[in-house]
CSV table of C-alpha atoms in Angstrom, one decimal:
chain,number,residue,atom,x,y,z
A,1,MET,CA,26.9,-18.2,-7.8
A,2,SER,CA,26.5,-17.9,-4.0
A,3,VAL,CA,23.6,-16.7,-2.2
A,4,LEU,CA,25.4,-13.5,-1.3
A,5,SER,CA,26.5,-12.9,-4.8
A,6,ILE,CA,22.8,-13.3,-6.2
A,7,GLY,CA,21.3,-11.3,-3.3
A,8,LEU,CA,23.8,-8.4,-3.9
A,9,LEU,CA,23.2,-8.6,-7.6
A,10,TYR,CA,19.3,-8.8,-7.0
A,11,GLY,CA,19.5,-5.8,-4.9
A,12,GLY,CA,21.6,-3.7,-7.1
A,13,LEU,CA,19.7,-4.2,-10.3
A,14,THR,CA,16.5,-3.4,-8.4
A,15,LEU,CA,18.0,0.2,-7.6
A,16,LEU,CA,19.7,0.7,-11.0
A,17,VAL,CA,16.2,0.1,-12.6
A,18,MET,CA,14.3,2.4,-10.2
A,19,PHE,CA,16.8,5.1,-10.5
A,20,ALA,CA,16.8,4.6,-14.3
A,21,GLY,CA,13.1,6.0,-13.8
A,22,MET,CA,11.1,2.7,-14.5
A,23,PRO,CA,7.8,2.8,-12.5
A,24,ILE,CA,8.0,0.9,-9.2
A,25,ALA,CA,5.6,-1.8,-10.0
A,26,PHE,CA,7.2,-2.7,-13.4
A,27,ALA,CA,10.6,-2.5,-11.9
A,28,LEU,CA,10.0,-5.0,-9.2
A,29,GLY,CA,8.2,-7.3,-11.7
A,30,ALA,CA,11.0,-6.9,-14.4
A,31,VAL,CA,13.6,-7.8,-11.9
A,32,ALA,CA,11.8,-11.0,-10.6
A,33,THR,CA,11.2,-12.1,-13.9
A,34,VAL,CA,14.7,-11.7,-14.9
A,35,PHE,CA,15.9,-13.6,-11.9
A,36,MET,CA,13.3,-16.1,-12.4
A,37,ILE,CA,14.6,-16.9,-15.9
A,38,ALA,CA,18.2,-16.9,-14.8
A,39,PHE,CA,18.1,-18.7,-11.7
A,40,MET,CA,15.0,-20.6,-11.3
A,41,PRO,CA,13.4,-23.9,-13.4
A,42,SER,CA,12.3,-22.7,-16.8
A,43,ALA,CA,8.9,-23.8,-15.8
A,44,SER,CA,8.8,-21.3,-12.9
A,45,VAL,CA,8.2,-18.4,-15.7
A,46,ASP,CA,4.8,-20.1,-16.7
A,47,THR,CA,3.5,-19.5,-13.2
A,48,ILE,CA,4.2,-15.9,-12.9
A,49,THR,CA,0.4,-14.9,-13.5
A,50,GLN,CA,-0.6,-17.8,-11.1
A,51,ASN,CA,1.6,-16.4,-8.4
A,52,VAL,CA,0.8,-12.8,-8.5
A,53,TYR,CA,-2.9,-13.8,-8.5
A,54,GLU,CA,-2.6,-16.3,-5.7
A,55,GLU,CA,-0.6,-13.7,-3.7
A,56,MET,CA,-3.3,-11.0,-4.2
A,57,ALA,CA,-6.3,-13.4,-4.0
A,58,SER,CA,-6.7,-12.3,-0.2
A,59,ILE,CA,-9.8,-11.1,1.3
A,60,THR,CA,-7.8,-8.4,3.4
A,61,LEU,CA,-6.5,-6.7,0.4
A,62,LEU,CA,-10.2,-6.4,-1.1
A,63,SER,CA,-10.8,-3.9,1.5
A,64,ILE,CA,-8.1,-1.6,-0.3
A,65,PRO,CA,-9.8,-0.6,-3.4
A,66,LEU,CA,-13.2,-0.1,-1.3
A,67,PHE,CA,-11.3,2.1,1.5
A,68,ILE,CA,-9.9,4.1,-1.5
A,69,LEU,CA,-13.3,4.5,-3.0
A,70,LYS,CA,-14.5,5.7,0.5
A,71,GLY,CA,-11.8,8.2,0.7
A,72,ALA,CA,-12.4,9.4,-2.9
A,73,ALA,CA,-16.1,10.0,-2.4
A,74,ILE,CA,-15.1,12.2,0.7
A,75,GLY,CA,-11.9,13.8,-0.6
A,76,ARG,CA,-13.6,14.8,-4.0
A,77,SER,CA,-16.6,16.7,-2.3
A,78,PRO,CA,-16.6,19.9,-0.1
A,79,ALA,CA,-16.6,17.5,3.0
A,80,GLY,CA,-13.0,18.5,3.9
A,81,ALA,CA,-13.5,22.2,3.6
A,82,ASP,CA,-16.7,21.7,5.8
A,83,LEU,CA,-14.9,19.8,8.5
A,84,TYR,CA,-12.1,22.2,8.7
A,85,GLY,CA,-14.7,25.4,8.7
A,86,ALA,CA,-16.5,23.6,11.8
A,87,LEU,CA,-13.3,22.9,13.7
A,88,HIS,CA,-11.9,26.4,13.0
A,89,ALA,CA,-15.3,27.9,14.3
A,90,TRP,CA,-15.1,26.0,17.3
A,91,LEU,CA,-11.3,26.2,18.3
A,92,HIS,CA,-10.4,29.7,16.8
A,93,ARG,CA,-10.5,31.5,20.4
A,94,ILE,CA,-7.6,28.9,21.7
A,95,PRO,CA,-4.3,30.1,21.2
A,96,GLY,CA,-3.2,28.6,17.9
A,97,GLY,CA,-6.4,27.5,17.4
A,98,LEU,CA,-6.4,27.6,13.8
A,99,GLY,CA,-3.4,25.6,13.7
A,100,ILE,CA,-5.0,23.0,16.1
A,101,ALA,CA,-8.1,22.9,14.0
A,102,ASN,CA,-5.9,22.0,11.1
A,103,VAL,CA,-4.3,19.1,13.0
A,104,PHE,CA,-7.7,17.9,14.2
A,105,ALA,CA,-9.0,18.3,10.7
A,106,CYS,CA,-6.5,16.1,9.3
A,107,ALA,CA,-6.8,13.6,11.9
A,108,LEU,CA,-10.6,13.3,11.3
A,109,PHE,CA,-10.3,13.1,7.6
A,110,ALA,CA,-7.4,10.6,7.6
A,111,ALA,CA,-9.7,8.3,9.7
A,112,MET,CA,-12.3,8.8,7.0
A,113,ALA,CA,-10.3,8.6,4.0
A,114,GLY,CA,-7.1,6.3,4.9
A,115,SER,CA,-4.8,8.3,2.5
A,116,SER,CA,-2.1,10.5,3.2
A,117,PRO,CA,-2.2,12.6,0.1
A,118,ALA,CA,-6.0,13.0,0.0
A,119,THR,CA,-5.8,14.5,3.8
A,120,CYS,CA,-3.0,16.7,2.5
A,121,SER,CA,-5.0,18.0,-0.4
A,122,ALA,CA,-8.4,18.1,1.1
A,123,ILE,CA,-7.7,20.0,4.4
A,124,GLY,CA,-4.7,21.8,3.0
A,125,SER,CA,-6.7,23.6,0.2
A,126,ALA,CA,-8.8,25.2,2.5
A,127,GLY,CA,-6.6,25.2,5.6
A,128,ILE,CA,-3.4,26.9,4.2
A,129,PRO,CA,-5.2,29.9,2.7
A,130,GLN,CA,-7.1,30.5,6.0
A,131,MET,CA,-3.8,30.2,7.9
A,132,ARG,CA,-1.9,32.8,5.7
A,133,LYS,CA,-5.0,35.0,5.6
A,134,HIS,CA,-4.8,35.3,9.6
A,135,GLY,CA,-1.2,36.1,9.4
A,136,TYR,CA,0.6,32.6,10.2
A,137,SER,CA,3.9,32.2,8.3
A,138,GLY,CA,3.6,30.2,5.1
A,139,GLY,CA,6.3,27.6,6.5
A,140,PHE,CA,4.4,27.0,9.6
A,141,ALA,CA,1.1,26.5,7.6
A,142,ALA,CA,2.7,24.1,5.1
A,143,GLY,CA,4.3,22.1,7.6
A,144,ILE,CA,1.5,21.5,10.0
A,145,ILE,CA,-0.7,20.3,6.8
A,146,ALA,CA,2.0,18.3,5.7
A,147,ALA,CA,2.7,16.5,9.0
A,148,GLY,CA,-1.0,16.2,9.7
A,149,GLY,CA,-1.4,14.3,6.4
A,150,THR,CA,0.9,11.7,7.4
A,151,LEU,CA,-1.8,10.6,10.0
A,152,GLY,CA,-3.5,9.1,7.1
A,153,ILE,CA,-1.1,6.0,6.8
A,154,LEU,CA,-1.4,5.7,10.8
A,155,LEU,CA,-5.0,6.2,11.8
A,156,PRO,CA,-7.3,3.4,10.6
A,157,PRO,CA,-8.4,2.4,7.8
A,158,SER,CA,-4.7,2.9,7.1
A,159,ILE,CA,-4.0,1.1,3.9
A,160,THR,CA,-0.3,1.2,4.6
A,161,MET,CA,-1.2,-0.8,7.8
A,162,ILE,CA,-3.5,-3.1,5.9
A,163,LEU,CA,-0.4,-4.3,3.8
A,164,TYR,CA,1.7,-4.5,7.1
A,165,ALA,CA,-0.9,-6.9,8.6
A,166,VAL,CA,-0.8,-9.1,5.3
A,167,ALA,CA,3.0,-9.3,5.1
A,168,ALA,CA,3.3,-9.8,9.0
A,169,GLU,CA,0.6,-12.2,9.1
A,170,GLN,CA,-1.2,-10.2,11.9
A,171,SER,CA,-4.5,-9.3,13.0
A,172,LEU,CA,-5.7,-6.5,11.1
A,173,GLY,CA,-8.2,-5.3,13.6
A,174,ARG,CA,-5.6,-5.6,16.4
A,175,LEU,CA,-3.0,-3.4,14.3
A,176,PHE,CA,-5.8,-0.9,13.8
A,177,LEU,CA,-6.6,-0.5,17.4
A,178,ALA,CA,-2.9,-0.3,18.3
A,179,ALA,CA,-2.5,2.6,16.1
A,180,ILE,CA,-5.3,4.6,18.0
A,181,GLY,CA,-3.0,5.4,20.9
A,182,PRO,CA,0.2,6.4,19.1
A,183,ALA,CA,-2.1,8.5,16.6
A,184,ILE,CA,-3.8,10.2,19.6
A,185,LEU,CA,0.0,10.9,21.1
A,186,LEU,CA,1.0,12.5,17.6
A,187,VAL,CA,-2.2,14.7,17.4
A,188,VAL,CA,-1.4,16.1,21.0
A,189,MET,CA,2.3,16.5,20.2
A,190,PHE,CA,1.3,18.5,16.8
A,191,ALA,CA,-1.1,20.5,18.7
A,192,GLY,CA,1.3,21.5,21.4
A,193,TYR,CA,3.4,22.7,19.0
A,194,ALA,CA,1.1,24.6,17.1
A,195,MET,CA,0.0,26.4,20.3
A,196,TRP,CA,4.0,26.9,21.2
A,197,GLN,CA,4.6,28.3,17.6
A,198,PHE,CA,1.5,30.6,17.4
A,199,ARG,CA,2.7,32.4,20.6
A,200,ARG,CA,6.1,32.8,19.1
A,201,GLU,CA,4.6,34.1,15.9
A,202,TYR,CA,2.2,36.2,17.8
A,203,ARG,CA,4.8,37.6,20.2
A,204,ASN,CA,7.1,38.6,17.1
A,205,ALA,CA,4.0,40.4,15.3
A,206,LYS,CA,3.3,42.2,18.5
A,207,ILE,CA,6.9,43.5,18.6
A,208,ALA,CA,6.7,44.4,15.1
A,209,TYR,CA,3.5,46.3,15.7
A,210,GLU,CA,4.8,48.3,18.6
A,211,ARG,CA,8.1,49.2,16.8
A,212,SER,CA,6.7,49.9,13.2
A,213,GLY,CA,2.9,50.3,13.7
A,214,ALA,CA,2.4,47.5,11.0
A,215,ALA,CA,-0.5,45.5,12.4
A,216,SER,CA,-0.4,41.8,11.3
A,217,GLU,CA,-3.7,39.9,10.7
A,218,LEU,CA,-2.2,37.4,13.7
A,219,LEU,CA,-3.4,40.1,16.0
A,220,ARG,CA,-6.7,40.5,14.8
A,221,VAL,CA,-9.4,38.4,17.1
A,222,ASP,CA,-12.5,36.7,15.2
A,223,THR,CA,-15.6,37.0,16.7
A,224,LEU,CA,-17.9,34.0,15.8
A,225,SER,CA,-21.5,33.7,17.6
A,226,MET,CA,-22.7,30.6,18.9
A,227,ARG,CA,-25.4,30.5,16.4
A,228,ASP,CA,-22.6,30.6,13.5
A,229,LYS,CA,-20.7,27.9,15.4
A,230,PHE,CA,-23.9,25.5,15.5
A,231,ALA,CA,-24.8,26.3,11.8
A,232,LEU,CA,-21.6,24.7,10.5
A,233,LEU,CA,-22.3,21.3,12.3
A,234,PRO,CA,-25.1,19.7,10.3
A,235,ARG,CA,-22.9,19.0,7.2
A,236,VAL,CA,-20.0,17.7,9.5
A,237,LEU,CA,-21.9,15.4,12.0
A,238,PRO,CA,-23.1,12.8,9.3
A,239,PHE,CA,-19.4,12.3,8.3
A,240,VAL,CA,-18.5,11.9,12.0
A,241,ILE,CA,-21.3,9.3,12.6
A,242,LEU,CA,-20.2,7.6,9.5
A,243,LEU,CA,-16.7,7.1,11.0
A,244,THR,CA,-18.1,6.2,14.2
A,245,GLY,CA,-20.4,3.5,12.7
A,246,VAL,CA,-17.7,2.0,10.8
A,247,MET,CA,-15.5,2.0,13.7
A,248,ILE,CA,-18.2,0.0,15.8
A,249,ALA,CA,-19.0,-2.2,12.8
A,250,LEU,CA,-15.1,-3.2,12.5
A,251,TYR,CA,-14.1,-3.6,16.4
A,252,GLY,CA,-17.5,-4.8,17.6
A,253,GLY,CA,-17.2,-7.9,15.5
A,254,TYR,CA,-20.1,-7.1,13.3
A,255,ALA,CA,-18.2,-7.0,10.0
A,256,THR,CA,-14.8,-8.1,8.5
A,257,PRO,CA,-12.4,-5.5,7.3
A,258,SER,CA,-13.6,-5.9,3.8
A,259,GLU,CA,-17.4,-5.7,4.6
A,260,THR,CA,-16.6,-2.7,6.7
A,261,ALA,CA,-14.9,-1.0,3.9
A,262,GLY,CA,-17.6,-1.8,1.5
A,263,LEU,CA,-20.1,-0.4,4.0
A,264,GLY,CA,-18.0,2.8,4.4
A,265,ALA,CA,-17.8,3.2,0.8
A,266,VAL,CA,-21.6,2.9,0.2
A,267,LEU,CA,-22.5,5.2,3.1
A,268,ALA,CA,-20.0,7.7,1.8
A,269,LEU,CA,-21.5,7.7,-1.7
A,270,LEU,CA,-25.1,8.1,-0.1
A,271,LEU,CA,-23.9,10.8,2.3
A,272,ILE,CA,-22.3,13.2,-0.7
A,273,ALA,CA,-25.3,12.5,-2.5
A,274,PHE,CA,-27.7,13.6,0.2
A,275,ILE,CA,-25.6,16.5,1.4
A,276,TYR,CA,-23.9,17.8,-1.5
A,277,SER,CA,-26.1,16.7,-4.3
A,278,VAL,CA,-23.2,14.6,-6.0
A,279,TRP,CA,-25.1,11.8,-7.6
A,280,THR,CA,-25.4,12.4,-11.3
A,281,PRO,CA,-22.8,10.2,-13.6
A,282,ARG,CA,-21.0,13.3,-14.3
A,283,ASP,CA,-20.5,14.0,-10.8
A,284,LEU,CA,-19.5,10.9,-9.9
A,285,GLN,CA,-16.8,10.2,-12.7
A,286,PRO,CA,-14.0,12.0,-11.1
A,287,ILE,CA,-14.6,9.8,-7.9
A,288,LEU,CA,-14.9,6.7,-9.6
A,289,VAL,CA,-11.8,7.4,-12.1
A,290,SER,CA,-9.6,8.4,-9.2
A,291,THR,CA,-10.5,5.4,-7.4
A,292,LEU,CA,-9.8,3.3,-10.4
A,293,ARG,CA,-6.6,4.8,-11.0
A,294,GLU,CA,-5.4,4.7,-7.5
A,295,SER,CA,-6.5,1.3,-6.9
A,296,THR,CA,-4.8,-0.3,-10.3
A,297,MET,CA,-1.8,1.5,-9.4
A,298,LEU,CA,-1.7,0.2,-5.9
A,299,MET,CA,-2.5,-3.2,-6.8
A,300,LEU,CA,0.0,-3.5,-9.2
A,301,ILE,CA,2.8,-2.5,-6.8
A,302,ILE,CA,1.2,-5.2,-4.3
A,303,GLY,CA,1.3,-7.8,-7.0
A,304,MET,CA,4.8,-7.1,-8.2
A,305,SER,CA,6.2,-6.8,-4.8
A,306,LEU,CA,4.9,-9.9,-3.6
A,307,LEU,CA,6.3,-11.4,-6.8
A,308,TYR,CA,9.5,-10.0,-5.9
A,309,SER,CA,9.3,-11.4,-2.5
A,310,TYR,CA,8.6,-14.8,-3.7
A,311,VAL,CA,11.6,-14.7,-5.7
A,312,MET,CA,13.7,-13.5,-3.0
A,313,SER,CA,12.5,-16.3,-0.8
A,314,TYR,CA,12.9,-19.1,-3.6
A,315,LEU,CA,16.4,-18.0,-3.9
A,316,HIS,CA,17.2,-18.1,0.0
A,317,ILE,CA,18.0,-14.3,-0.2
A,318,SER,CA,15.7,-13.2,2.4
A,319,GLN,CA,16.1,-16.2,4.6
A,320,SER,CA,20.0,-16.0,4.4
A,321,THR,CA,19.9,-12.2,5.2
A,322,ALA,CA,17.7,-12.8,8.2
A,323,GLN,CA,20.0,-15.4,9.4
A,324,TRP,CA,23.0,-13.3,9.2
A,325,ILE,CA,21.2,-10.4,11.1
A,326,VAL,CA,20.5,-12.9,14.0
A,327,SER,CA,24.1,-14.4,13.8
A,328,LEU,CA,25.3,-10.8,14.6
A,329,GLN,CA,23.8,-11.3,18.1
A,330,LEU,CA,23.1,-7.6,18.3
A,331,SER,CA,21.1,-6.5,21.6
A,332,ARG,CA,17.6,-6.2,20.7
A,333,TRP,CA,17.6,-2.3,20.8
A,334,VAL,CA,20.5,-1.9,18.7
A,335,LEU,CA,18.8,-4.6,16.1
A,336,LEU,CA,15.8,-2.4,16.3
A,337,ALA,CA,17.7,0.9,15.6
A,338,ALA,CA,19.5,-0.5,12.9
A,339,ILE,CA,16.3,-1.8,11.3
A,340,LEU,CA,14.5,1.6,11.8
A,341,LEU,CA,17.5,3.5,10.2
A,342,MET,CA,17.3,1.4,7.2
A,343,VAL,CA,13.6,2.1,7.1
A,344,ILE,CA,14.3,5.8,7.1
A,345,ALA,CA,17.0,5.5,4.5
A,346,LEU,CA,14.6,3.5,2.2
A,347,GLY,CA,12.1,6.3,2.8
A,348,PHE,CA,14.2,8.5,1.1
A,349,PHE,CA,13.6,6.7,-2.2
A,350,LEU,CA,10.6,4.6,-1.9
A,351,PRO,CA,7.0,4.9,-0.9
A,352,PRO,CA,5.8,2.9,2.5
A,353,VAL,CA,4.1,0.3,0.1
A,354,SER,CA,7.1,-0.8,-1.5
A,355,ILE,CA,9.0,-0.4,1.9
A,356,ILE,CA,6.8,-2.9,3.8
A,357,LEU,CA,6.6,-5.4,1.2
A,358,MET,CA,10.3,-5.5,0.2
A,359,THR,CA,11.6,-5.4,3.9
A,360,ALA,CA,9.0,-7.7,5.7
A,361,PRO,CA,10.7,-11.0,4.7
A,362,ILE,CA,14.1,-9.8,5.9
A,363,ILE,CA,13.3,-7.7,9.0
A,364,LEU,CA,10.4,-9.6,10.7
A,365,PRO,CA,12.1,-13.1,11.4
A,366,PRO,CA,15.1,-11.3,13.4
A,367,LEU,CA,12.5,-9.1,15.2
A,368,LYS,CA,10.4,-11.9,15.9
A,369,ALA,CA,13.5,-13.7,17.2
A,370,ALA,CA,14.5,-10.9,19.4
A,371,ASN,CA,10.9,-11.3,21.1
A,372,PHE,CA,9.4,-7.9,19.8
A,373,ASP,CA,5.7,-7.7,19.4
A,374,LEU,CA,5.0,-7.5,15.7
A,375,ILE,CA,1.9,-5.5,16.0
A,376,TRP,CA,3.7,-2.8,18.2
A,377,PHE,CA,6.4,-2.8,15.7
A,378,GLY,CA,4.0,-2.3,12.8
A,379,VAL,CA,2.9,1.0,14.6
A,380,ILE,CA,6.6,2.0,15.2
A,381,MET,CA,7.4,1.4,11.6
A,382,THR,CA,4.3,3.3,10.2
A,383,ILE,CA,5.5,6.5,12.3
A,384,VAL,CA,9.0,6.1,10.9
A,385,MET,CA,7.6,5.8,7.3
A,386,GLU,CA,5.2,9.0,8.1
A,387,MET,CA,8.7,10.8,8.2
A,388,GLY,CA,9.5,9.6,4.7
A,389,LEU,CA,6.3,11.5,3.5
A,390,ILE,CA,7.8,14.6,4.7
A,391,HIS,CA,11.5,14.6,4.0
A,392,PRO,CA,13.2,15.1,0.9
A,393,PRO,CA,14.0,13.8,-1.5
A,394,VAL,CA,10.8,11.8,-2.1
A,395,GLY,CA,8.6,13.7,0.6
A,396,LEU,CA,5.2,13.0,-1.3
A,397,ASN,CA,3.3,15.4,1.1
A,398,ILE,CA,5.8,18.3,0.6
A,399,PHE,CA,5.0,18.3,-3.2
A,400,VAL,CA,1.3,17.9,-2.6
A,401,ILE,CA,1.7,21.1,-0.4
A,402,LYS,CA,3.7,22.6,-3.0
A,403,ASN,CA,0.9,21.9,-5.5
A,404,ILE,CA,-1.9,23.3,-3.2
A,405,ALA,CA,0.4,26.4,-2.4
A,406,PRO,CA,2.7,27.2,-5.1
A,407,ASP,CA,3.5,30.7,-3.8
A,408,ILE,CA,5.1,29.2,-0.8
A,409,PRO,CA,8.9,28.6,-1.6
A,410,LEU,CA,10.0,24.9,-1.1
A,411,ARG,CA,12.8,26.1,1.3
A,412,ASP,CA,10.0,27.3,3.5
A,413,VAL,CA,7.9,24.2,3.2
A,414,MET,CA,11.1,22.0,4.1
A,415,TRP,CA,11.9,24.2,7.4
A,416,GLY,CA,8.2,24.2,8.1
A,417,VAL,CA,8.1,20.1,8.4
A,418,VAL,CA,11.5,19.8,10.4
A,419,PRO,CA,9.9,20.4,13.7
A,420,PHE,CA,7.4,17.8,13.0
A,421,VAL,CA,9.8,15.2,11.9
A,422,ILE,CA,11.6,15.9,15.2
A,423,LEU,CA,8.4,15.3,17.2
A,424,MET,CA,7.8,11.9,15.4
A,425,ILE,CA,11.1,10.9,16.4
A,426,LEU,CA,10.3,11.7,19.9
A,427,ALA,CA,7.2,9.7,19.5
A,428,VAL,CA,8.9,6.6,18.4
A,429,ILE,CA,11.3,7.2,21.6
A,430,ILE,CA,8.4,7.6,23.7
A,431,LEU,CA,6.7,4.3,22.3
A,432,CYS,CA,9.7,2.2,22.9
A,433,PHE,CA,9.7,3.2,26.6
A,434,MET,CA,6.1,3.0,26.8
A,435,PRO,CA,4.9,0.1,24.4
A,436,GLY,CA,1.7,0.2,26.1
A,437,ILE,CA,0.6,3.1,24.5
A,438,ALA,CA,0.2,1.0,21.4
A,439,THR,CA,-0.6,-2.3,23.0
A,440,TRP,CA,-3.0,-1.8,26.0
A,441,PHE,CA,-6.3,-0.8,23.7
A,442,PRO,CA,-6.1,-4.1,21.6
A,443,ASP,CA,-5.1,-6.0,24.5
A,444,LYS,CA,-8.3,-4.7,26.4
A,445,VAL,CA,-10.6,-5.0,23.5
A,446,MET,CA,-9.5,-8.2,21.9
A,447,GLY,CA,-7.7,-10.2,24.9
A,448,THR,CA,-3.9,-10.7,25.0
């Protein structure tokens, strides 16, 4: 069989098995094993375990379960609610301050947890009821939390970016630094939209009040004393200090990513024990079980995806596809647009982890040949994959939000996230015209 026929059969069988409902890790592993038996030397089957182990025996991948433990320790304690409460207290007088507080809370929590669903769940469980209590529409409240939660795969310590750094063989520290500028850009854009949407809803509520006399909670003004505001800080500051300390340890060169992850996990456990008295085996069990479950699932997907990529490379599928893309002689921007559209399409069905590990062998060589900075592209690709977390049919964050707020119709949640998808597209366009937003900071800190 020709490489083209094998490649089409490989991709087609993978989609067929996935749509049949088999878990992603087992689907990728099963397809790879079948093709090893059919098209590779029989002795290669004996090396499946060795191949998976060697691919996963990376010191960088060791940081993943440790960052997950850190995120679980924070996410399964009242830290998220306290963080949100403090930001709400300090920002409530700003027009749309409650929405802005949600965006900032999502950003800070994402930087501590490194997980999008955890961010949605922790901040949404406190933020959505508060926004609705104060008169915000259900769609807007759901949309801003779902979109804010996507920052979990962009802000360090992003697990998605760790996998991209491994797949692209790029510096993880440089990639983390490159994500900070675009993350700030998205936070500012989300906060700006929150202010605009608040003014719109406030104006409509005022018109309704003048016509019918029905006063919306949106028109009520909260009053919090300075004493109340400062009273909320003691529980939040230790976690902000933890975030700052971890960043200094990582970017100051005092610790490797894996050591930083371990340090963050231990400090997070100490903080929840000290602040929230979460230290007994009964209290720690949900945290450890959640960490074990998520780490096992993720590492299985990584191992099977890397085996899948190994078979693809051995059969020359990825090399031939990359050569074919290069032979089309597309202009570099048309090539980039085509690849990003493919990532968007894959985002309809697959999570970011699978998209990175399955497509990296195919898309990275043509991009490198077109002289694109692979660190910059990693940030762009992450933002595009963020969209996949809030657009159907998978839209993981949408279903997390629906679980938190079952009374908000799914249709309202869908319409609530649309403006944020548009803002992400706009952010990608801005980064294409102004790549320095992503590249300036790592170049400044680590050199060119």
